[in-house]
Amino acid sequence: MTEAILLVGGKGTRLRPLTVHTPKPMVRAAGVPFLTHQLARARAAGVEHIVLATSYLAEVFEPYFGDGSALGLHLEYVTEEEPLGTGGALRNVAPRLHSAPDEPVLVFNGDILTGLDIRALVRTHEETGADVSLHLTKVADPRAYGLVPTDDTGRVLAFLEKPQTPQEIVTDQINAGAYVFNRSVLDTIPPGRPVSVERETFPGLLSAGAHLQGMVDSTYWLDLGTPAAFVRGSADLVLGRAPSPAVPGRCGDRLVLPTAVVAPDAKLTGGTVVGEGAFVAEGARVSGSTILPGAVIEPGAVITDSLIGDRARIGTRSVLTGAVIGDGAVVGADNELRDGVRVWCDARIPAGAVRFSSDQ
C-alpha cells in the first residue's frame, strides 16, 4: 500500500471563525497546519503518493505543500468544482491513482487526529481478503455517530445512522474515518454527482455482498470538528498524548515557535502553543491554548483552553476560557469571555465591555 487519498474539501463550518480565511486542514495544530501531521503519519506508514481531494479554499494547499518532496511524498491536488460528498470526492480523484485494481489504497478524512496503526489496518485488509476495511473506534457515548456493528471475525454487519433511542444503540463501535479500499471498489462509485460513502457507498456494498472488514483500534482518536476539540487536539500533540512525527519541537508543557517572544515571568502550561511572531507579555498565564502567529497577549491576561487567531490581540488583564478569537480581532483590557464564545475576524471589543463578574 503506497497510495492514499486525503479528503480535505469540507468547509469547516463548525470551526468558524477559524475557517473564514483558512480551510480546516490548514488551521495550525501544535505549530503546523493540521494536515502536516496526517501527511507525516501516512509517510511513516509507507505511503509515497497522496492525492488531496480539495474544494473549499482549494488554492491554499499547493502553495504551502508544493509537490510534497519536503515531506518525502509525491502530492497531487484535485479540486471539485461543486462539492461531491465523501464518495463523490473519492471517485473524482481515482483517475490520479496508479494502483492496480486489486491493490489497496488508503483513504482518510482531513479532520481526524488519531494514533491509528495504519500498517495494522492494511494487514487486516490483506489477511481477511476484504474489499474495504474500516478503522473503528469505541466511544462512551455513540449517539452522535454512525454505528458499525461487526460479527466475531470483525466483518461489518450494518451501518446504522445516529441512534435516537437506547434500543438503537447496539454497539459502541463507530466509523473512525480511515479506510483501505481495493482500487477496483473506488471505480464502482458513480461519477459526476454527490455521493456519501457512509450513507450510500458502504450500505450499497453490503447489500451487494461485498466484504467490509472492521478493525477496532482504541488508541488516541479525536474528531477535530469543533473549536474545543481542535484546541484540545493541538494541546495533546504538544503534550505527547497524540502521536505525530511532525511536531516542530520536543513534546512537553509548551511549544514556543521560532521568532515568538514570551516574557520571562509569563506562564505557559497544558500543551500551549505560541506561534511565530506572537508575543506573550509579562504576567500573562496561558494554559492548554493555541496562540497563532502574530497574536499579542498583553500583560496579566489569563487564557485557558482557547484559540487566539492570527494577529489577534488580547488586552491587559482580560480572562478567556474556552474562547475562539478570529484572525485580527481585538479584545480590549479587562474583558471576561467564557466557554463557547466566538469573536469574529477583525472584530473589536472595547475595554471592560463583556464581564461575568462585578467590576470590583
Coordinates of C-alpha atoms in Angstrom, one line a residue:
M1 CA 0.0 0.0 0.0
T2 CA 1.8 3.1 -1.3
E3 CA -1.0 5.4 -2.3
A4 CA -3.6 7.4 -0.4
I5 CA -6.5 9.8 -0.9
L6 CA -6.9 12.5 1.7
L7 CA -10.4 14.2 1.9
V8 CA -9.8 17.9 2.6
G9 CA -12.7 19.6 0.8
G10 CA -15.0 20.4 3.8
K11 CA -15.9 24.0 4.7
G12 CA -15.3 23.5 8.4
T13 CA -18.5 25.5 9.3
R14 CA -18.4 24.2 12.9
L15 CA -15.0 25.7 13.3
R16 CA -15.8 29.2 12.2
P17 CA -14.4 31.8 12.6
L18 CA -11.1 29.8 12.4
T19 CA -12.1 28.7 8.9
V20 CA -13.2 32.0 7.5
H21 CA -9.8 32.6 5.8
T22 CA -8.3 29.1 6.3
P23 CA -9.5 25.6 5.3
K24 CA -9.9 23.4 8.3
P25 CA -6.9 21.1 7.5
M26 CA -4.7 24.2 7.3
V27 CA -5.5 25.5 10.7
R28 CA -2.4 25.2 12.8
A29 CA -2.3 22.5 15.5
A30 CA 0.9 22.1 17.5
G31 CA 2.6 24.8 15.4
V32 CA 1.9 23.5 11.9
P33 CA -1.1 23.0 9.7
F34 CA -3.1 20.0 10.9
L35 CA -2.7 18.4 7.5
T36 CA 1.0 18.2 8.1
H37 CA 0.5 15.7 10.9
Q38 CA -1.6 13.5 8.7
L39 CA 0.8 13.6 5.8
A40 CA 3.7 12.8 8.1
R41 CA 2.0 9.8 9.7
A42 CA 1.0 8.4 6.3
R43 CA 4.6 8.7 5.1
A44 CA 5.8 6.9 8.2
A45 CA 3.4 4.1 7.3
G46 CA 5.0 3.7 3.9
V47 CA 2.7 5.9 1.7
E48 CA 4.5 7.6 -1.1
H49 CA 1.8 9.1 -3.3
I50 CA -1.2 11.1 -1.9
V51 CA -3.9 12.7 -3.8
L52 CA -5.7 15.6 -2.0
A53 CA -9.4 16.0 -2.8
T54 CA -9.9 19.7 -2.3
S55 CA -12.8 22.1 -2.6
Y56 CA -13.2 24.9 -0.1
L57 CA -10.3 27.4 -0.4
A58 CA -8.5 24.9 -2.6
E59 CA -6.0 27.4 -3.7
V60 CA -4.3 27.4 -0.2
F61 CA -2.9 23.9 -0.2
E62 CA -0.5 23.6 -3.1
P63 CA 1.4 26.9 -2.3
Y64 CA 2.2 25.5 1.1
F65 CA 3.0 21.9 0.4
G66 CA 4.1 22.0 -3.2
D67 CA 4.8 18.6 -4.7
G68 CA 5.3 17.1 -1.2
S69 CA 9.0 16.4 -1.6
A70 CA 9.8 18.2 1.6
L71 CA 7.8 15.5 3.4
G72 CA 9.2 12.7 1.3
L73 CA 5.9 12.4 -0.6
H74 CA 4.5 12.9 -4.1
L75 CA 1.4 15.1 -3.7
E76 CA -1.3 15.8 -6.3
Y77 CA -4.3 18.1 -5.9
V78 CA -7.8 17.6 -7.4
T79 CA -10.3 20.4 -6.9
E80 CA -14.1 19.8 -7.0
E81 CA -16.0 22.5 -8.9
E82 CA -19.1 21.5 -6.9
P83 CA -19.0 19.6 -3.6
L84 CA -19.3 15.9 -4.3
G85 CA -19.5 14.4 -0.8
T86 CA -17.1 11.9 0.6
G87 CA -17.8 9.2 -2.0
G88 CA -18.1 11.6 -4.9
A89 CA -14.7 13.1 -4.0
L90 CA -13.1 9.6 -4.0
R91 CA -14.4 8.8 -7.4
N92 CA -13.4 12.2 -8.7
V93 CA -9.7 11.7 -7.8
A94 CA -9.5 7.9 -8.5
P95 CA -8.1 8.5 -12.1
R96 CA -4.9 10.0 -10.5
L97 CA -4.1 6.7 -8.8
H98 CA -1.5 4.3 -10.1
S99 CA -2.5 1.2 -8.1
A100 CA -3.8 -1.9 -9.9
P101 CA -7.4 -2.9 -9.4
D102 CA -6.7 -5.4 -6.6
E103 CA -4.2 -3.2 -4.8
P104 CA -5.1 -1.4 -1.5
V105 CA -5.5 2.4 -1.3
L106 CA -5.6 4.2 2.0
V107 CA -8.4 6.8 2.4
F108 CA -8.6 9.2 5.4
N109 CA -10.6 12.3 6.4
G110 CA -8.9 15.6 6.9
D111 CA -10.3 16.3 10.3
I112 CA -9.4 13.3 12.4
L113 CA -6.5 13.2 14.8
T114 CA -5.6 9.6 15.6
G115 CA -3.0 7.2 16.7
L116 CA -4.2 4.5 14.3
D117 CA -1.7 1.8 13.4
I118 CA -2.1 2.3 9.6
R119 CA 0.1 -0.7 8.8
A120 CA -2.1 -2.9 11.0
L121 CA -5.2 -1.7 9.1
V122 CA -3.6 -2.7 5.8
R123 CA -2.5 -6.1 7.2
T124 CA -6.1 -6.7 8.4
H125 CA -7.4 -5.8 4.9
E126 CA -5.0 -8.2 3.2
E127 CA -5.3 -11.1 5.6
T128 CA -9.1 -11.0 5.5
G129 CA -9.4 -10.5 1.8
A130 CA -11.8 -7.6 2.3
D131 CA -13.0 -5.3 -0.4
V132 CA -12.9 -2.4 2.1
S133 CA -11.5 -2.2 5.6
L134 CA -12.6 0.4 8.1
H135 CA -10.9 1.8 11.2
L136 CA -13.5 1.5 14.0
T137 CA -13.1 3.0 17.5
K138 CA -15.2 2.6 20.6
V139 CA -16.8 5.7 22.3
A140 CA -18.5 6.0 25.6
D141 CA -21.5 7.9 24.1
P142 CA -22.1 6.8 20.5
R143 CA -25.3 8.8 20.0
A144 CA -23.6 11.5 17.9
Y145 CA -22.0 9.0 15.5
G146 CA -22.9 6.3 12.9
L147 CA -22.7 2.8 14.5
V148 CA -20.9 -0.1 12.8
P149 CA -21.7 -3.5 14.3
T150 CA -19.4 -6.4 13.4
D151 CA -19.5 -10.2 13.9
D152 CA -17.0 -12.2 15.9
T153 CA -14.5 -12.1 13.0
G154 CA -14.8 -8.3 12.6
R155 CA -16.9 -8.5 9.4
V156 CA -19.2 -5.5 9.1
L157 CA -22.9 -6.3 9.6
A158 CA -24.6 -3.0 9.0
F159 CA -24.2 0.8 9.0
L160 CA -26.6 2.4 11.4
E161 CA -27.4 6.1 11.5
K162 CA -27.1 8.1 14.7
P163 CA -29.2 6.3 17.2
Q164 CA -32.2 8.1 18.7
T165 CA -33.2 5.7 21.4
P166 CA -31.4 3.4 23.9
Q167 CA -32.7 0.4 22.0
E168 CA -30.9 1.6 18.8
I169 CA -27.5 1.6 20.5
V170 CA -26.5 -2.0 19.5
T171 CA -22.7 -1.3 19.7
D172 CA -20.2 1.3 20.9
Q173 CA -18.2 0.9 17.7
I174 CA -18.2 3.9 15.3
N175 CA -16.7 4.7 11.9
A176 CA -13.4 6.4 12.8
G177 CA -12.8 7.9 9.3
A178 CA -9.9 5.9 7.9
Y179 CA -10.3 3.1 5.3
V180 CA -8.4 0.8 3.0
F181 CA -10.2 0.3 -0.4
N182 CA -9.3 -2.1 -3.1
R183 CA -8.7 0.2 -6.0
S184 CA -11.4 -1.5 -8.1
V185 CA -14.1 -0.6 -5.5
L186 CA -13.3 3.1 -5.9
D187 CA -14.1 2.8 -9.6
T188 CA -17.6 1.5 -8.9
I189 CA -18.7 4.8 -7.2
P190 CA -20.9 6.7 -9.6
P191 CA -19.0 9.6 -11.2
G192 CA -20.1 13.2 -11.5
R193 CA -22.6 13.5 -8.7
P194 CA -22.6 13.9 -4.9
V195 CA -22.2 10.5 -3.1
S196 CA -21.9 9.9 0.6
V197 CA -19.5 7.0 1.3
E198 CA -21.1 6.5 4.7
R199 CA -24.8 6.6 3.6
E200 CA -24.7 5.3 0.1
T201 CA -21.4 3.5 -0.9
F202 CA -20.9 1.3 2.2
P203 CA -24.5 0.2 2.6
G204 CA -24.7 -0.4 -1.1
L205 CA -21.6 -2.6 -1.0
L206 CA -23.0 -4.6 1.9
S207 CA -26.3 -5.1 0.0
A208 CA -24.3 -6.4 -3.0
G209 CA -22.5 -8.9 -0.8
A210 CA -19.1 -7.2 -0.7
H211 CA -16.7 -8.0 2.2
L212 CA -16.3 -5.0 4.5
Q213 CA -14.0 -5.6 7.4
G214 CA -13.8 -3.6 10.6
M215 CA -10.7 -3.2 12.7
V216 CA -11.1 -1.8 16.2
D217 CA -8.2 0.3 17.2
S218 CA -8.7 2.0 20.6
T219 CA -5.6 4.3 20.5
Y220 CA -6.0 8.1 20.6
W221 CA -8.8 9.3 18.4
L222 CA -10.4 12.8 18.2
D223 CA -12.8 14.4 15.7
L224 CA -11.5 18.0 15.4
G225 CA -14.8 19.4 14.1
T226 CA -15.4 21.8 17.0
P227 CA -13.2 24.6 18.3
A228 CA -13.0 23.0 21.7
A229 CA -11.9 19.7 20.1
F230 CA -9.3 21.4 17.9
V231 CA -7.7 23.2 20.8
R232 CA -7.6 20.0 22.8
G233 CA -6.1 18.1 19.9
S234 CA -3.3 20.7 19.5
A235 CA -2.5 20.5 23.2
D236 CA -2.5 16.7 23.1
L237 CA 0.0 16.8 20.3
V238 CA 2.3 19.1 22.3
L239 CA 1.9 17.0 25.4
G240 CA 2.7 13.8 23.5
R241 CA -0.7 12.2 24.1
A242 CA -1.4 12.2 20.4
P243 CA 1.4 10.8 18.2
S244 CA 2.9 12.8 15.3
P245 CA 6.3 12.9 13.8
A246 CA 5.6 16.5 12.6
V247 CA 5.5 18.3 15.9
P248 CA 8.2 21.0 15.4
G249 CA 9.9 20.6 18.8
R250 CA 10.1 18.4 21.8
C251 CA 6.9 17.3 23.5
G252 CA 6.2 19.0 26.8
D253 CA 4.1 21.5 28.6
R254 CA 4.6 24.2 26.0
L255 CA 5.8 24.8 22.4
V256 CA 7.2 28.2 21.5
L257 CA 7.9 28.6 17.8
P258 CA 10.9 30.5 16.4
T259 CA 10.5 34.3 16.4
A260 CA 7.8 34.2 19.1
V261 CA 8.6 36.2 22.2
V262 CA 7.5 35.2 25.7
A263 CA 8.2 37.4 28.8
P264 CA 10.3 35.6 31.4
D265 CA 7.5 35.7 34.0
A266 CA 4.7 34.6 31.7
K267 CA 3.4 31.1 32.5
L268 CA 2.7 28.6 29.7
T269 CA 1.2 25.2 30.6
G270 CA -1.0 22.4 29.4
G271 CA 0.3 22.0 25.9
T272 CA 0.1 25.7 25.0
V273 CA 1.5 26.7 21.6
V274 CA 2.8 30.2 20.8
G275 CA 3.2 30.7 17.0
E276 CA 5.8 32.5 15.0
G277 CA 6.0 36.2 15.7
A278 CA 3.5 36.1 18.5
F279 CA 4.1 37.9 21.8
V280 CA 3.1 37.0 25.3
A281 CA 3.7 39.8 27.8
E282 CA 4.7 39.8 31.4
G283 CA 2.4 38.3 34.0
A284 CA 0.3 36.5 31.4
R285 CA -0.9 33.0 32.1
V286 CA -1.8 30.7 29.2
S287 CA -2.9 27.1 29.7
G288 CA -3.9 24.5 27.1
S289 CA -4.3 27.1 24.4
T290 CA -3.1 27.9 20.9
I291 CA -1.7 31.3 20.1
L292 CA -1.5 31.7 16.3
P293 CA 1.3 33.6 14.5
G294 CA 1.5 37.3 15.1
A295 CA -1.0 37.4 18.0
V296 CA -0.4 39.6 21.1
I297 CA -1.2 38.7 24.7
E298 CA -0.9 41.8 26.8
P299 CA 0.2 41.9 30.5
G300 CA -1.7 39.9 33.0
A301 CA -4.1 38.3 30.6
V302 CA -5.3 34.8 31.6
I303 CA -6.2 32.4 28.7
T304 CA -7.4 28.8 29.2
D305 CA -8.4 26.2 26.6
S306 CA -8.7 28.9 23.9
L307 CA -7.5 29.7 20.4
I308 CA -6.3 33.1 19.5
G309 CA -6.2 33.8 15.8
D310 CA -3.5 35.2 13.6
R311 CA -2.6 38.9 14.5
A312 CA -5.4 39.0 17.2
R313 CA -4.8 41.0 20.4
I314 CA -5.9 40.2 23.9
G315 CA -5.9 43.1 26.3
T316 CA -4.4 43.6 29.7
R317 CA -6.0 41.5 32.4
S318 CA -8.6 40.0 30.2
V319 CA -9.7 36.5 31.1
L320 CA -10.6 34.0 28.4
T321 CA -11.9 30.4 29.0
G322 CA -12.9 28.2 26.1
A323 CA -12.9 31.1 23.7
V324 CA -12.1 31.4 20.0
I325 CA -10.8 34.7 18.8
G326 CA -10.8 35.2 15.0
D327 CA -7.9 36.5 12.9
G328 CA -7.1 40.2 13.5
A329 CA -9.7 40.6 16.3
V330 CA -9.0 42.8 19.3
V331 CA -10.3 42.1 22.8
G332 CA -9.8 45.2 24.9
A333 CA -8.5 45.2 28.5
D334 CA -10.5 43.8 31.4
N335 CA -12.9 41.6 29.5
E336 CA -14.2 38.2 30.5
L337 CA -15.0 35.8 27.8
R338 CA -16.3 32.3 28.7
D339 CA -16.9 28.9 27.2
G340 CA -18.2 28.8 23.7
V341 CA -17.8 32.4 22.8
R342 CA -16.6 33.1 19.3
V343 CA -15.2 36.5 18.4
W344 CA -15.3 37.1 14.6
C345 CA -12.3 38.1 12.5
D346 CA -11.3 41.7 12.8
A347 CA -14.0 42.4 15.5
R348 CA -13.3 45.0 18.2
I349 CA -14.4 44.6 21.8
P350 CA -13.8 47.7 23.9
A351 CA -12.1 47.6 27.3
G352 CA -14.4 46.2 30.0
A353 CA -17.3 45.6 27.6
V354 CA -18.0 42.0 28.5
R355 CA -18.0 40.7 32.0
F356 CA -19.4 37.9 34.2
S357 CA -18.2 39.3 37.5
S358 CA -18.5 42.8 39.0
D359 CA -16.0 45.5 38.1
Q360 CA -14.5 45.5 41.6

